[in-house]
Short mmCIF file of C-alpha atoms and ligand atoms in Angstrom, two decimals:
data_model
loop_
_atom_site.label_atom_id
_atom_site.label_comp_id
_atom_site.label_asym_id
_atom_site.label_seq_id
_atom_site.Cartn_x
_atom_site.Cartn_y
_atom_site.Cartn_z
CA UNK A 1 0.00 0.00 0.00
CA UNK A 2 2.39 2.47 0.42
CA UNK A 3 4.23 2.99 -2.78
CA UNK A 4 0.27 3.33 -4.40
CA UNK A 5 -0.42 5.83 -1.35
CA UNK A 6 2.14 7.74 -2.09
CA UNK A 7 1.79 7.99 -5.74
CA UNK A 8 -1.76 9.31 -4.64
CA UNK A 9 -0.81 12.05 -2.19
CA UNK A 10 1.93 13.07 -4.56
CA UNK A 11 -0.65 13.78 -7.05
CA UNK A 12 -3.14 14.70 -5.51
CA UNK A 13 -1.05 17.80 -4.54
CA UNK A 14 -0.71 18.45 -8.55
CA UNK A 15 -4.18 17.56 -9.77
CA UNK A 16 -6.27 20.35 -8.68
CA UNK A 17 -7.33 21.12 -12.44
CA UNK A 18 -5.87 18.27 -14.54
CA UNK A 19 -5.49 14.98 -14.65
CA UNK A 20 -2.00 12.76 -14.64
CA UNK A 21 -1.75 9.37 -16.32
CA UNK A 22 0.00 7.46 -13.22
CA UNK A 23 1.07 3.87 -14.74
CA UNK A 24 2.04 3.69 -17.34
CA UNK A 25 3.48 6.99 -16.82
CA UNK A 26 2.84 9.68 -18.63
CA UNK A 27 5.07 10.89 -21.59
CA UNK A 28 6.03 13.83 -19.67
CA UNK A 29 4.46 15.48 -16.68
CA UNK A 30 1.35 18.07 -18.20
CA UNK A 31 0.24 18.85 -14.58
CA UNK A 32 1.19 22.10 -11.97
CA UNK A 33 3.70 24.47 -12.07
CA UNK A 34 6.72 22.44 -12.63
CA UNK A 35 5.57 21.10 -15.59
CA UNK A 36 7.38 22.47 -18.99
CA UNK A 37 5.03 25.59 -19.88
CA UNK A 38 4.85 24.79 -23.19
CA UNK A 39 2.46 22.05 -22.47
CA UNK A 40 -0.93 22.01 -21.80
CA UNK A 41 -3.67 19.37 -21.66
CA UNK A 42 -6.14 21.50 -23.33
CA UNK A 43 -3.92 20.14 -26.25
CA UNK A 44 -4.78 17.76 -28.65
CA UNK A 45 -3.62 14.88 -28.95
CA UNK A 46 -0.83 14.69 -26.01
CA UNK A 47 -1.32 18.05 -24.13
CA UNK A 48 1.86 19.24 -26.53
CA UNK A 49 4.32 16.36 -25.37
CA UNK A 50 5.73 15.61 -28.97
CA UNK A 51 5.47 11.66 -29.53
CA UNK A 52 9.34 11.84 -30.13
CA UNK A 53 10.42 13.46 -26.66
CA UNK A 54 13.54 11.74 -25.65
CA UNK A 55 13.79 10.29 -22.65
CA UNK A 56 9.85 9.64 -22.37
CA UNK A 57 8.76 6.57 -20.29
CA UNK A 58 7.76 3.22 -22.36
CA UNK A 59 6.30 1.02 -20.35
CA UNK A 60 6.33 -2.91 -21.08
CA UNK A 61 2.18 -3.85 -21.74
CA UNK A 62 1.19 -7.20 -22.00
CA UNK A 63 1.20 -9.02 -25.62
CA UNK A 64 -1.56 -10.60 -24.76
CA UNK A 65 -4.52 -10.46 -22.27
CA UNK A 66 -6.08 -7.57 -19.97
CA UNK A 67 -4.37 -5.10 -17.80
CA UNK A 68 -4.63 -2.43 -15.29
CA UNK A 69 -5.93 1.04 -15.25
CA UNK A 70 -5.81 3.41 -12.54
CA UNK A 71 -6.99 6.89 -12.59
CA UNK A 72 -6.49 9.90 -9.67
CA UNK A 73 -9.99 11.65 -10.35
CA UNK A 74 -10.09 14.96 -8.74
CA UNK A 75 -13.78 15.93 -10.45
CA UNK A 76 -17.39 14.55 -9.35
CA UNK A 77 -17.33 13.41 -12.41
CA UNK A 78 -16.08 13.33 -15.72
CA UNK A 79 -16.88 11.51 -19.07
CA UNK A 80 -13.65 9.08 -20.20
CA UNK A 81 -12.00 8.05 -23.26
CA UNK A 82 -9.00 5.94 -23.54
CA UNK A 83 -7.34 5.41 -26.77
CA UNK A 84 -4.36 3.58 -28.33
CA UNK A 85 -2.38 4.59 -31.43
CA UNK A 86 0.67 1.65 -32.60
CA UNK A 87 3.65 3.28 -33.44
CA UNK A 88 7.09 5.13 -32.57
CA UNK A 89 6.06 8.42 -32.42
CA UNK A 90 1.65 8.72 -32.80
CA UNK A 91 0.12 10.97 -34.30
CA UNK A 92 -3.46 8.81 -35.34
CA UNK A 93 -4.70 7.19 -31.83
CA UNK A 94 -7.22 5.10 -33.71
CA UNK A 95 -8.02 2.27 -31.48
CA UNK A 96 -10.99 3.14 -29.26
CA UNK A 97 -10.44 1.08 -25.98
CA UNK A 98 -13.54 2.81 -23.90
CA UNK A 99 -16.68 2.00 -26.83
CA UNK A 100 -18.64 2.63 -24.95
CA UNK A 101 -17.08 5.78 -23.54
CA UNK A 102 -16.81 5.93 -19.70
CA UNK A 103 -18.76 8.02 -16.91
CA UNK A 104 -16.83 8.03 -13.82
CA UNK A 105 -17.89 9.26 -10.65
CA UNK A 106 -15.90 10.11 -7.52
CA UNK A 107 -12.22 12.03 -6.38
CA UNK A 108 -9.60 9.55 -6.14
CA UNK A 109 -7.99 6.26 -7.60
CA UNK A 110 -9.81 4.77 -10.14
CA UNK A 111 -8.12 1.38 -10.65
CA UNK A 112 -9.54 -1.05 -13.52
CA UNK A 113 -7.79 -4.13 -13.20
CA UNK A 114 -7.96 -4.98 -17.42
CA UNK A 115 -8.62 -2.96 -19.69
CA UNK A 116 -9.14 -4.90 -22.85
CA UNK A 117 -7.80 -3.82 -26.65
CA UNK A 118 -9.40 -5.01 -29.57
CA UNK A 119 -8.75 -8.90 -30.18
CA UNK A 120 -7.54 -8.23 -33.99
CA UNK A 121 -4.95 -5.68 -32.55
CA UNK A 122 -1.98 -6.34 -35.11
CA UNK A 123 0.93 -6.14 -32.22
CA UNK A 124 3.93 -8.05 -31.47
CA UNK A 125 6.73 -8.93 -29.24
CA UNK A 126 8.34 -5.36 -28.93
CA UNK A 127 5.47 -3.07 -30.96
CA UNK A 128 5.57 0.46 -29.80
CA UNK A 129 1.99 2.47 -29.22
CA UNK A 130 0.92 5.11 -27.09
CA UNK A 131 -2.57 5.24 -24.95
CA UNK A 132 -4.39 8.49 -25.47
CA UNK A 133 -6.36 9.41 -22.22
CA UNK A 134 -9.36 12.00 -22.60
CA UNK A 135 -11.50 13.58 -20.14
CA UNK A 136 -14.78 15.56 -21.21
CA UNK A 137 -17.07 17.54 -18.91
CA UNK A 138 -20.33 18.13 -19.43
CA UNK A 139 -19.38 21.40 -21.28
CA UNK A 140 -17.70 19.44 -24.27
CA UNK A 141 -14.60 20.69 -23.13
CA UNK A 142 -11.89 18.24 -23.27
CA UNK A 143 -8.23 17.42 -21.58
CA UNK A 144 -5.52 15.38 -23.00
CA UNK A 145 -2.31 13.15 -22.21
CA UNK A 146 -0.48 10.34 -23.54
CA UNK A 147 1.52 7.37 -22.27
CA UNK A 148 3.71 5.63 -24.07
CA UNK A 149 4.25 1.43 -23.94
CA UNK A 150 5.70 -1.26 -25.74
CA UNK A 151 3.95 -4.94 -25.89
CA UNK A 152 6.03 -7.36 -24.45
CA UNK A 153 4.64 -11.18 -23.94
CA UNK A 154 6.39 -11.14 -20.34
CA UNK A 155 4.62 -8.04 -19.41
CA UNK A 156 2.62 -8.08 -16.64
CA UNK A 157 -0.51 -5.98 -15.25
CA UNK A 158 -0.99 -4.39 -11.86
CA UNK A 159 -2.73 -6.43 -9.12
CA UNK A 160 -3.53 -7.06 -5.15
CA UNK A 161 -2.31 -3.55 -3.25
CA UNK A 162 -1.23 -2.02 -6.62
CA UNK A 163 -4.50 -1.72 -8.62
CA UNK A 164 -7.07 -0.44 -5.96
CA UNK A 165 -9.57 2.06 -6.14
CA UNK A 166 -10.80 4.95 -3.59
CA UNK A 167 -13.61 4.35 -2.10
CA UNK A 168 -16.50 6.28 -4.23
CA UNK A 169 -14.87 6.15 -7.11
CA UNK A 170 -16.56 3.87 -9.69
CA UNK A 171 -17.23 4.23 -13.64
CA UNK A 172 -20.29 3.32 -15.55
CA UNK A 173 -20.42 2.54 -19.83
CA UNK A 174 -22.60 5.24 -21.48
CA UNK A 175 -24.90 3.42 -23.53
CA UNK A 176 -24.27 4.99 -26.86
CA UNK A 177 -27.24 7.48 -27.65
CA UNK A 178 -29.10 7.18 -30.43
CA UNK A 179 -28.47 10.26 -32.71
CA UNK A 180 -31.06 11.40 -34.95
CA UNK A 181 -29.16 12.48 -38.10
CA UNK A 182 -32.66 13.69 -39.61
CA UNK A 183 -31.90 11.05 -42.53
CA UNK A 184 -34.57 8.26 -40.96
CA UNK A 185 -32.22 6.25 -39.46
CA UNK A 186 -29.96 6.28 -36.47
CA UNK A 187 -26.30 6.13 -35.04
CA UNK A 188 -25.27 4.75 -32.10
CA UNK A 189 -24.73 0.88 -30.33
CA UNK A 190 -26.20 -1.21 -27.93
CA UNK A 191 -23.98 -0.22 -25.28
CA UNK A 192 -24.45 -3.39 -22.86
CA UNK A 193 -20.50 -4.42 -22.41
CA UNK A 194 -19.19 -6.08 -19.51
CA UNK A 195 -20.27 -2.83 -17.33
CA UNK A 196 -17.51 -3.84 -15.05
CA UNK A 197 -17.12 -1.34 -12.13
CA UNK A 198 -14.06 0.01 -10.94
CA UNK A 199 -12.62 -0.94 -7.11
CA UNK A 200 -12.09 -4.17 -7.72
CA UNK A 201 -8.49 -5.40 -7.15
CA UNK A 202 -6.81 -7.84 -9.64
CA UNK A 203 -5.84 -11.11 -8.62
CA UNK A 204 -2.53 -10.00 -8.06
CA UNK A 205 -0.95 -12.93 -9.45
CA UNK A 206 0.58 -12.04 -12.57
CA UNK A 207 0.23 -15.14 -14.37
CA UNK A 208 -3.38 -14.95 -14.18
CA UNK A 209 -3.24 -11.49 -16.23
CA UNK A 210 -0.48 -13.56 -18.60
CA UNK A 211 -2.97 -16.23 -19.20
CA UNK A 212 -6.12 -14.15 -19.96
CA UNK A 213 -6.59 -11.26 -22.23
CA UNK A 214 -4.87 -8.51 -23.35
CA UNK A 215 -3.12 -6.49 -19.73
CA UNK A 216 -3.10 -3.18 -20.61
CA UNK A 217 -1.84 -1.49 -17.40
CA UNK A 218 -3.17 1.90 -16.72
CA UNK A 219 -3.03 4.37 -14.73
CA UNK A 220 -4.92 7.66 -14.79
CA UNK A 221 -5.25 10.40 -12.86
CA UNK A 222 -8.24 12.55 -13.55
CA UNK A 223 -9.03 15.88 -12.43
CA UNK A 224 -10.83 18.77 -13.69
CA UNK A 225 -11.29 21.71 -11.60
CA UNK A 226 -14.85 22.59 -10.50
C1 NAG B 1 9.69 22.06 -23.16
O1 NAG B 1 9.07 21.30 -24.18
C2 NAG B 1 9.55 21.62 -25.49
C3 NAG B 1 8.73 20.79 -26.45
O2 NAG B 1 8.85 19.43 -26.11
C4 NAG B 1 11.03 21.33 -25.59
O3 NAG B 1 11.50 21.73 -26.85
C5 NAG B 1 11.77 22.11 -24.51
O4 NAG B 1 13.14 21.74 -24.53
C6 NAG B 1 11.19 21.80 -23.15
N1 NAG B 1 11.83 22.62 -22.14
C7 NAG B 1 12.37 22.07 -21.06
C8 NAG B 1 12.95 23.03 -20.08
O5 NAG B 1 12.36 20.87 -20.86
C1 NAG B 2 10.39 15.40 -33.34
O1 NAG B 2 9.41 15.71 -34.32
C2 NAG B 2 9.43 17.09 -34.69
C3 NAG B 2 8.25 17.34 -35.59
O2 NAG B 2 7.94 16.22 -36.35
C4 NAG B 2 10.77 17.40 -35.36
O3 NAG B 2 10.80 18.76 -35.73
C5 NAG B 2 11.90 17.11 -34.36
O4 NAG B 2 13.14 17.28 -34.99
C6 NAG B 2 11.79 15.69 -33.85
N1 NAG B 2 12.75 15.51 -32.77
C7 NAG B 2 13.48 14.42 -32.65
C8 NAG B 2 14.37 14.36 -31.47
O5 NAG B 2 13.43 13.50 -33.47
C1 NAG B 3 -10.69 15.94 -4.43
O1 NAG B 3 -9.91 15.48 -3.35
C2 NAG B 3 -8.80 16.31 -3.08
C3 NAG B 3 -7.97 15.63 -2.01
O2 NAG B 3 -8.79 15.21 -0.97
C4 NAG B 3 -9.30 17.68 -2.68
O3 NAG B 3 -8.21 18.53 -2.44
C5 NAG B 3 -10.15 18.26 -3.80
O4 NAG B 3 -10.70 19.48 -3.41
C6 NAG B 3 -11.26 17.31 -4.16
N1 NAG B 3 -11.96 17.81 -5.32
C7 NAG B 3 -13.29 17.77 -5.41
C8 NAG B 3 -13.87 18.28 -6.69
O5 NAG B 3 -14.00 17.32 -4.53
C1 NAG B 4 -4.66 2.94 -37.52
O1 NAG B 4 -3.72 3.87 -38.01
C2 NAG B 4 -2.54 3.25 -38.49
C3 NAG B 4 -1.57 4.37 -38.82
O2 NAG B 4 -2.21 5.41 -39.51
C4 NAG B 4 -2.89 2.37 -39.66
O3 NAG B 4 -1.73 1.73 -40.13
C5 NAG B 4 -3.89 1.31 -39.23
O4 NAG B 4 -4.30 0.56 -40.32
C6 NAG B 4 -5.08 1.97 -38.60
N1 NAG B 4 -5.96 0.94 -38.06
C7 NAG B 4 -7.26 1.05 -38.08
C8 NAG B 4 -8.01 -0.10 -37.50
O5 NAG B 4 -7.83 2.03 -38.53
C1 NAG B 5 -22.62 10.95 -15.61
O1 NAG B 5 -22.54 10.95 -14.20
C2 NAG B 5 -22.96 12.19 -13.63
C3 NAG B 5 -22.73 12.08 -12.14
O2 NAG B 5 -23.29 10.92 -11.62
C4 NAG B 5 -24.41 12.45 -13.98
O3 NAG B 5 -24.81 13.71 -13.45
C5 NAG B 5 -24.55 12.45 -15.49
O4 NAG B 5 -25.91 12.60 -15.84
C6 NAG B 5 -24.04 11.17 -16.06
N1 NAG B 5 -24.11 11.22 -17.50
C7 NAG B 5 -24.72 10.27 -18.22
C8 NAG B 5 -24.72 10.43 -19.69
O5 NAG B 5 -25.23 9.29 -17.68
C1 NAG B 6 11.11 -8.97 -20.98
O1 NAG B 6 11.52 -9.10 -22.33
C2 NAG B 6 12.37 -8.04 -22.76
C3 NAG B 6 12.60 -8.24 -24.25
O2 NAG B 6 13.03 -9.53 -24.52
C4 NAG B 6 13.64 -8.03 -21.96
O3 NAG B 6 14.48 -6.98 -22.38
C5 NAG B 6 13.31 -7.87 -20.49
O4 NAG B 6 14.48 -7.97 -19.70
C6 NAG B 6 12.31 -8.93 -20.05
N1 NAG B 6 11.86 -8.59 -18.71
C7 NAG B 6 11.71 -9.52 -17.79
C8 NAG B 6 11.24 -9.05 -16.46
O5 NAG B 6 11.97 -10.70 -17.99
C1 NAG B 7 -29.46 9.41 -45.97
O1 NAG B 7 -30.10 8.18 -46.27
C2 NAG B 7 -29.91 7.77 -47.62
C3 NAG B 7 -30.71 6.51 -47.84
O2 NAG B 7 -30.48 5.58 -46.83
C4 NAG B 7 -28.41 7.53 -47.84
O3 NAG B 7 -28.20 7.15 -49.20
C5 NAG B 7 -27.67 8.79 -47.57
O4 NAG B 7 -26.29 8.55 -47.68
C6 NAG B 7 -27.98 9.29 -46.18
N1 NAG B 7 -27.32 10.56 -45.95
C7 NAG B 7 -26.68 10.84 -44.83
C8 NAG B 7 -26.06 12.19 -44.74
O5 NAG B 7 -26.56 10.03 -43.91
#
């Protein structure tokens, strides 16, 4: 508990109006004053981290399987989208990982255990790719930041102490709306999914997360000022 308890307070002191991406860490750090002023996560797509920053953190992700995602929210609530782009240096984050998108409630840790990618995902043993995190208030306006990872088969996600979430913190699917495009017929999905809450902890034992699908281990840390 303590290394994740620190991690919290530590950003909890920088989050009053953004959000951090905790694990895998973020490309660079977009939040309070130390940050480099020339970013800013009303930026699209990577709050004006270029995707070929030296000395960025690439995390090892899972080949195969699910993995972890934990967010620091710091907003009652906030609407979610994660995307992935493959690649050195993204610039087209094309794989939607949150369809539906995400409605998460609560000021804290939001830990998802796995987070799945799409099963056709055309990665291997050492492809690059960076997640795209997105928050969205109910204003439209929206905040961004990137984390880079590389898929590795002996990758492993978070679990036990590592992948917890505050208590009140939770996230529900938004069942895609039907939109009426005045043409007779209508956009928009079914939206059932797994609706899998957040606060549960992983197993912990990383050969269950090996053995299952893909372990994309996140960490996000969301907060929008009031
Ligand atoms: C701030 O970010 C820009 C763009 O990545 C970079 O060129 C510059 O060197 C950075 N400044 C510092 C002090 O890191
Ligand atoms: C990063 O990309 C920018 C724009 O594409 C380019 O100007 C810059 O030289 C690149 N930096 C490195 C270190 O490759
Ligand atoms: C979220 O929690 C932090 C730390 O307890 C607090 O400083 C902040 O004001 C809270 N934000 C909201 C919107 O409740
Ligand atoms: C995503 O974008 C990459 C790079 O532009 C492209 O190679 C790939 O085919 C795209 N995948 C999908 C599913 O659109
Ligand atoms: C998202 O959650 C907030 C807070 O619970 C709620 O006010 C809002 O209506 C929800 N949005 C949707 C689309 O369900
Ligand atoms: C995982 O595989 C990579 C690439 O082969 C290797 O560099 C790294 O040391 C391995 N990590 C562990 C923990 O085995
Ligand atoms: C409207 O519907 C017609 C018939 O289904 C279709 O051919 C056309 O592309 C649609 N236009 C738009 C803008 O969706």
């Amino acid at each position: 508990m303590a290394l994740p308890t620190l991690l919290l307070l530590a950003s909890a002191s920088l989050t009053s109006a953004h959000f951090g991406i905790e694990y895998p860490p973020m490309r660079a750090n977009t939040l309070g004053s130390s940050k480099n002023s020339s970013y800013s996560q009303w930026t699209n797509p990577c709050a004006g981290v270029p995707g070929n920053l030296t000395d960025r953190p690439i995390t090892p992700w899972p080949l195969s399987g699910g993995g972890s995602l934990k967010l620091d929210l710091h907003h009652h609530w906030t609407y979610l989208f994660i995307n992935l782009g493959l690649g050195p240096d993204v610039s087209n984050f094309n794989y939607t990982l949150t369809n539906p998108f995400w409605n998460e409630t609560g000021n804290g840790t939001l830990c998802i255990p796995k987070l799945a990618v799409p099963a056709d995902l055309p990665v291997t043993e050492g492809t690059q790719g960076s997640l795209q995190v997105v928050t969205v208030g109910d204003d439209g306006n929206a905040l961004y930041n990137c984390a880079d990872i590389v898929f590795r088969a002996n990758a492993t996600a978070l679990g036990g102490d590592d992948c917890k979430s505050s208590p009140g913190v939770s996230y529900t699917e938004v069942g895609a709306a039907k939109v009426d495009t005045g043409n007779g017929s209508a956009a928009g999905g079914s939206g059932s999914g797994s609706g899998s809450k957040s606060a549960g902890a992983g197993s912990g034992v990383n050969l269950v997360a090996l053995s299952s699908t893909v372990a994309l281990a996140m960490v996000f840390v969301l907060g929008m000022s009031v």
